């Protein structure tokens, strides 16, 4: 599948396949949730998945993360499976650990020594702008800060692929916009391929190289839209007419996809 | 501390004390039936030696039984939670055991351990271990699903999941059980002493109840009630403090203003 021509060189330059679904079917009991789903994500790409609620977006990420098995078809990922990180919708921080110790968790589970993981966790928290909150507990953090900690934790093992399930869905519009910018910024510094599930068309347009619009019951790809605004993208992009037009177009595509169900 | 916190209970206490005297005066109740507060204070002072050594013995038995209940309760909960089969097989029996009123077992304990401290500790243990088992088991098996999946995505080993997730997740549940046990342990120690205590210098508060009943000294029995309440309060307050220290940073139950 072609990748937008204007993807800049911060992305892994070769067009190797970072993750792929080939004719994947997923059934829970009798009901098919996904049917003959095929998608290839190139290394360095940022792909958003958007579609009606219940169409199987979360299931797609869970399949890729190995949290659930496909009923049919094939799922491949470059390198070993451990090189992907899953960012959960609700941050999923351990409440008994400070922000720092939450970020340390993946390193600790991987057997990294105490000093090394502490230093790495401090760097990561700095990267997400939370140097002042390292010793705070999750309940002392705002929703946006929790999500930043979760992103820092996700980046701890330097994953080549990030799976993000509506990470900013619970945040207010302003925080969400800021975190969108920060996410792109993070990617400049520590590159990764992203598969990003969202309900927000404007967020998807702002972030992605490609947007996969799904229709539901069973979940399949309705249409794929390429977004070729050059990176780095800054908040000013949101004021461009081209951006509005793209948002309007994708919103239209999403509505069409939703009507397929109705 | 603000007056609005300490004033109401103090006033209520004074009011109840006044009511106490008023009832005694109004119905001309004999101090043997219902002694006035100052008689109880006097009995406490008169029998101070006996009462406080008994309080010490009872407190010691309560601490031992409680410590045993916490240790064994925790161990049993970990065992039950470690396998679904084990839990399904044994949890109903733990429940059934709990349904046996502990007093029924007292003669059994006396046969096994003889009268005195070992039996009293056993009774205290029996009364207070179940809430720890029940609530810790619940905590260990109800680990947040999302957190478990987080560990799964990091390919955590079983032991890593137990140490870094299940046990810390269950800590508030465990401490809830421990707090309930702390309210029960002093009651267990007094009941045990009453029904399996000995008359020698190990006498506890329960045994003194029998003694003062024999001597027909009701004011002293009220003094025992008072000391029992103090013992229970200190016990519960210490455990609450430990629980609060353990959870203060992260758990809802230990936030100020609640
Ligand atoms: N473990 C499961 N067992 C049964 N049905 C499930 C399970 N997980 C998801 N589903 C169903 O699969 C469908 C797609 O779910 P999901 O992938 O979460 O959708 P989305 O993220 O797009 O809203 C839903 O109808 C949901 O009820
Ligand atoms: Mg979902």
PDB file of N, CA, C and O and ligand atoms in Angstrom, chain A residues 26-29 31-34 49-62 68 89 165-166 197 199 214 217, chain B residues 145, ligand 1:
ATOM      1  N   UNK A  26     -12.193 -12.224  13.065  1.00  0.00           N
ATOM      2  CA  UNK A  26     -12.284 -12.418  14.506  1.00  0.00           C
ATOM      3  C   UNK A  26     -13.730 -12.634  14.882  1.00  0.00           C
ATOM      4  O   UNK A  26     -14.593 -11.821  14.558  1.00  0.00           O
ATOM      5  N   UNK A  27     -13.985 -13.750  15.516  1.00  0.00           N
ATOM      6  CA  UNK A  27     -15.344 -14.046  15.973  1.00  0.00           C
ATOM      7  C   UNK A  27     -15.347 -14.176  17.483  1.00  0.00           C
ATOM      8  O   UNK A  27     -14.415 -14.721  18.072  1.00  0.00           O
ATOM      9  N   UNK A  28     -16.376 -13.652  18.114  1.00  0.00           N
ATOM     10  CA  UNK A  28     -16.638 -13.960  19.524  1.00  0.00           C
ATOM     11  C   UNK A  28     -17.891 -14.815  19.505  1.00  0.00           C
ATOM     12  O   UNK A  28     -18.974 -14.319  19.202  1.00  0.00           O
ATOM     13  N   UNK A  29     -17.763 -16.105  19.745  1.00  0.00           N
ATOM     14  CA  UNK A  29     -18.900 -17.008  19.611  1.00  0.00           C
ATOM     15  C   UNK A  29     -19.312 -17.066  18.151  1.00  0.00           C
ATOM     16  O   UNK A  29     -18.484 -17.327  17.283  1.00  0.00           O
ATOM     17  N   UNK A  31     -20.805 -14.456  16.458  1.00  0.00           N
ATOM     18  CA  UNK A  31     -20.739 -13.176  15.751  1.00  0.00           C
ATOM     19  C   UNK A  31     -19.338 -12.872  15.235  1.00  0.00           C
ATOM     20  O   UNK A  31     -18.367 -12.924  15.985  1.00  0.00           O
ATOM     21  N   UNK A  32     -19.282 -12.499  13.974  1.00  0.00           N
ATOM     22  CA  UNK A  32     -18.014 -12.061  13.397  1.00  0.00           C
ATOM     23  C   UNK A  32     -17.850 -10.585  13.709  1.00  0.00           C
ATOM     24  O   UNK A  32     -18.709  -9.765  13.393  1.00  0.00           O
ATOM     25  N   UNK A  33     -16.764 -10.247  14.384  1.00  0.00           N
ATOM     26  CA  UNK A  33     -16.482  -8.857  14.742  1.00  0.00           C
ATOM     27  C   UNK A  33     -15.680  -8.206  13.622  1.00  0.00           C
ATOM     28  O   UNK A  33     -15.928  -7.074  13.223  1.00  0.00           O
ATOM     29  N   UNK A  34     -14.700  -8.970  13.109  1.00  0.00           N
ATOM     30  CA  UNK A  34     -13.909  -8.502  11.967  1.00  0.00           C
ATOM     31  C   UNK A  34     -14.009  -9.566  10.887  1.00  0.00           C
ATOM     32  O   UNK A  34     -14.001 -10.761  11.191  1.00  0.00           O
ATOM     33  N   UNK A  49      -7.267   4.829  13.011  1.00  0.00           N
ATOM     34  CA  UNK A  49      -8.424   4.002  12.700  1.00  0.00           C
ATOM     35  C   UNK A  49      -9.635   4.670  13.310  1.00  0.00           C
ATOM     36  O   UNK A  49      -9.635   5.036  14.484  1.00  0.00           O
ATOM     37  N   UNK A  50     -10.636   4.868  12.461  1.00  0.00           N
ATOM     38  CA  UNK A  50     -11.814   5.578  12.932  1.00  0.00           C
ATOM     39  C   UNK A  50     -13.021   4.807  12.431  1.00  0.00           C
ATOM     40  O   UNK A  50     -12.968   4.169  11.373  1.00  0.00           O
ATOM     41  N   UNK A  51     -14.090   4.812  13.192  1.00  0.00           N
ATOM     42  CA  UNK A  51     -15.256   4.053  12.768  1.00  0.00           C
ATOM     43  C   UNK A  51     -16.293   4.017  13.860  1.00  0.00           C
ATOM     44  O   UNK A  51     -15.999   4.372  15.003  1.00  0.00           O
ATOM     45  N   UNK A  52     -17.486   3.562  13.532  1.00  0.00           N
ATOM     46  CA  UNK A  52     -18.550   3.543  14.536  1.00  0.00           C
ATOM     47  C   UNK A  52     -18.164   2.681  15.734  1.00  0.00           C
ATOM     48  O   UNK A  52     -17.376   1.744  15.612  1.00  0.00           O
ATOM     49  N   UNK A  53     -18.714   3.032  16.857  1.00  0.00           N
ATOM     50  CA  UNK A  53     -18.455   2.328  18.099  1.00  0.00           C
ATOM     51  C   UNK A  53     -18.839   0.849  17.947  1.00  0.00           C
ATOM     52  O   UNK A  53     -19.884   0.529  17.388  1.00  0.00           O
ATOM     53  N   UNK A  54     -17.969  -0.036  18.385  1.00  0.00           N
ATOM     54  CA  UNK A  54     -18.253  -1.467  18.314  1.00  0.00           C
ATOM     55  C   UNK A  54     -17.844  -2.120  17.006  1.00  0.00           C
ATOM     56  O   UNK A  54     -18.123  -3.292  16.778  1.00  0.00           O
ATOM     57  N   UNK A  55     -17.171  -1.370  16.122  1.00  0.00           N
ATOM     58  CA  UNK A  55     -16.808  -1.944  14.822  1.00  0.00           C
ATOM     59  C   UNK A  55     -15.539  -2.780  14.901  1.00  0.00           C
ATOM     60  O   UNK A  55     -15.139  -3.390  13.904  1.00  0.00           O
ATOM     61  N   UNK A  56     -14.903  -2.814  16.050  1.00  0.00           N
ATOM     62  CA  UNK A  56     -13.751  -3.721  16.197  1.00  0.00           C
ATOM     63  C   UNK A  56     -12.402  -3.028  16.225  1.00  0.00           C
ATOM     64  O   UNK A  56     -11.367  -3.671  16.054  1.00  0.00           O
ATOM     65  N   UNK A  57     -12.386  -1.747  16.509  1.00  0.00           N
ATOM     66  CA  UNK A  57     -11.114  -1.002  16.503  1.00  0.00           C
ATOM     67  C   UNK A  57     -10.197  -1.488  17.628  1.00  0.00           C
ATOM     68  O   UNK A  57      -9.027  -1.784  17.405  1.00  0.00           O
ATOM     69  N   UNK A  58     -10.758  -1.557  18.834  1.00  0.00           N
ATOM     70  CA  UNK A  58      -9.969  -2.039  19.967  1.00  0.00           C
ATOM     71  C   UNK A  58      -9.497  -3.470  19.700  1.00  0.00           C
ATOM     72  O   UNK A  58      -8.350  -3.820  19.978  1.00  0.00           O
ATOM     73  N   UNK A  59     -10.394  -4.266  19.142  1.00  0.00           N
ATOM     74  CA  UNK A  59     -10.043  -5.660  18.846  1.00  0.00           C
ATOM     75  C   UNK A  59      -8.834  -5.732  17.917  1.00  0.00           C
ATOM     76  O   UNK A  59      -7.952  -6.588  18.099  1.00  0.00           O
ATOM     77  N   UNK A  60      -8.770  -4.840  16.936  1.00  0.00           N
ATOM     78  CA  UNK A  60      -7.622  -4.807  16.024  1.00  0.00           C
ATOM     79  C   UNK A  60      -6.313  -4.622  16.794  1.00  0.00           C
ATOM     80  O   UNK A  60      -5.336  -5.339  16.570  1.00  0.00           O
ATOM     81  N   UNK A  61      -6.313  -3.642  17.694  1.00  0.00           N
ATOM     82  CA  UNK A  61      -5.101  -3.380  18.471  1.00  0.00           C
ATOM     83  C   UNK A  61      -4.762  -4.557  19.377  1.00  0.00           C
ATOM     84  O   UNK A  61      -3.602  -4.939  19.516  1.00  0.00           O
ATOM     85  N   UNK A  62      -5.805  -5.118  19.974  1.00  0.00           N
ATOM     86  CA  UNK A  62      -5.578  -6.249  20.888  1.00  0.00           C
ATOM     87  C   UNK A  62      -5.016  -7.457  20.140  1.00  0.00           C
ATOM     88  O   UNK A  62      -4.200  -8.198  20.676  1.00  0.00           O
ATOM     89  N   UNK A  68      -5.338 -11.088  22.233  1.00  0.00           N
ATOM     90  CA  UNK A  68      -6.388 -11.996  21.797  1.00  0.00           C
ATOM     91  C   UNK A  68      -5.951 -12.600  20.460  1.00  0.00           C
ATOM     92  O   UNK A  68      -5.123 -12.020  19.764  1.00  0.00           O
ATOM     93  N   UNK A  89      -6.769   3.163  26.927  1.00  0.00           N
ATOM     94  CA  UNK A  89      -7.652   4.322  26.949  1.00  0.00           C
ATOM     95  C   UNK A  89      -7.619   5.066  28.285  1.00  0.00           C
ATOM     96  O   UNK A  89      -7.662   6.280  28.334  1.00  0.00           O
ATOM     97  N   UNK A 165      -5.068   3.234  21.937  1.00  0.00           N
ATOM     98  CA  UNK A 165      -6.519   3.070  21.883  1.00  0.00           C
ATOM     99  C   UNK A 165      -7.224   4.275  22.505  1.00  0.00           C
ATOM    100  O   UNK A 165      -7.354   4.359  23.721  1.00  0.00           O
ATOM    101  N   UNK A 166      -7.675   5.174  21.682  1.00  0.00           N
ATOM    102  CA  UNK A 166      -8.344   6.398  22.137  1.00  0.00           C
ATOM    103  C   UNK A 166      -7.655   7.003  23.357  1.00  0.00           C
ATOM    104  O   UNK A 166      -8.300   7.253  24.374  1.00  0.00           O
ATOM    105  N   UNK A 197      -6.217   4.562  17.446  1.00  0.00           N
ATOM    106  CA  UNK A 197      -7.679   4.497  17.360  1.00  0.00           C
ATOM    107  C   UNK A 197      -8.259   5.772  17.958  1.00  0.00           C
ATOM    108  O   UNK A 197      -7.818   6.223  19.015  1.00  0.00           O
ATOM    109  N   UNK A 199     -12.009   8.560  18.032  1.00  0.00           N
ATOM    110  CA  UNK A 199     -13.362   8.915  17.593  1.00  0.00           C
ATOM    111  C   UNK A 199     -13.362  10.293  16.968  1.00  0.00           C
ATOM    112  O   UNK A 199     -14.372  10.738  16.439  1.00  0.00           O
ATOM    113  N   UNK A 214     -13.521   2.710   9.119  1.00  0.00           N
ATOM    114  CA  UNK A 214     -14.138   1.372   9.171  1.00  0.00           C
ATOM    115  C   UNK A 214     -15.649   1.466   9.202  1.00  0.00           C
ATOM    116  O   UNK A 214     -16.225   2.443   9.669  1.00  0.00           O
ATOM    117  N   UNK A 217     -20.078  -4.232  11.845  1.00  0.00           N
ATOM    118  CA  UNK A 217     -20.960  -5.398  11.795  1.00  0.00           C
ATOM    119  C   UNK A 217     -21.002  -6.142  10.477  1.00  0.00           C
ATOM    120  O   UNK A 217     -21.988  -6.020   9.761  1.00  0.00           O
TER     121      UNK A 217
ATOM    122  N   UNK B 145      -8.611  -5.728  35.500  1.00  0.00           N
ATOM    123  CA  UNK B 145      -8.395  -6.435  34.242  1.00  0.00           C
ATOM    124  C   UNK B 145      -7.395  -5.698  33.344  1.00  0.00           C
ATOM    125  O   UNK B 145      -6.492  -6.305  32.765  1.00  0.00           O
TER     126      UNK B 145
HETATM  127  N1  LIG C   1     -14.052 -10.548  24.883  1.00  0.00           N
HETATM  128  C1  LIG C   1     -15.159 -10.318  24.129  1.00  0.00           C
HETATM  129  N2  LIG C   1     -16.165 -11.211  24.110  1.00  0.00           N
HETATM  130  C2  LIG C   1     -17.273 -10.996  23.364  1.00  0.00           C
HETATM  131  N3  LIG C   1     -17.467  -9.921  22.598  1.00  0.00           N
HETATM  132  C3  LIG C   1     -16.509  -8.978  22.565  1.00  0.00           C
HETATM  133  C4  LIG C   1     -15.303  -9.125  23.339  1.00  0.00           C
HETATM  134  N4  LIG C   1     -14.533  -8.041  23.105  1.00  0.00           N
HETATM  135  C5  LIG C   1     -15.211  -7.264  22.241  1.00  0.00           C
HETATM  136  N5  LIG C   1     -16.392  -7.825  21.921  1.00  0.00           N
HETATM  137  C6  LIG C   1     -17.369  -7.264  20.982  1.00  0.00           C
HETATM  138  O1  LIG C   1     -16.705  -6.979  19.782  1.00  0.00           O
HETATM  139  C7  LIG C   1     -17.206  -5.803  19.204  1.00  0.00           C
HETATM  140  C8  LIG C   1     -16.083  -4.861  18.872  1.00  0.00           C
HETATM  141  O2  LIG C   1     -15.499  -4.430  20.059  1.00  0.00           O
HETATM  142  P1  LIG C   1     -14.336  -3.348  20.099  1.00  0.00           P
HETATM  143  O3  LIG C   1     -13.186  -3.856  19.315  1.00  0.00           O
HETATM  144  O4  LIG C   1     -14.093  -2.995  21.504  1.00  0.00           O
HETATM  145  O5  LIG C   1     -15.016  -2.144  19.331  1.00  0.00           O
HETATM  146  P2  LIG C   1     -14.576  -0.624  19.232  1.00  0.00           P
HETATM  147  O6  LIG C   1     -13.259  -0.474  19.912  1.00  0.00           O
HETATM  148  O7  LIG C   1     -14.511  -0.350  17.780  1.00  0.00           O
HETATM  149  O8  LIG C   1     -15.647   0.183  19.867  1.00  0.00           O
HETATM  150  C9  LIG C   1     -18.214  -5.217  20.161  1.00  0.00           C
HETATM  151  O9  LIG C   1     -19.505  -5.524  19.690  1.00  0.00           O
HETATM  152  C10 LIG C   1     -17.927  -5.941  21.450  1.00  0.00           C
HETATM  153  O10 LIG C   1     -19.110  -6.114  22.171  1.00  0.00           O
END
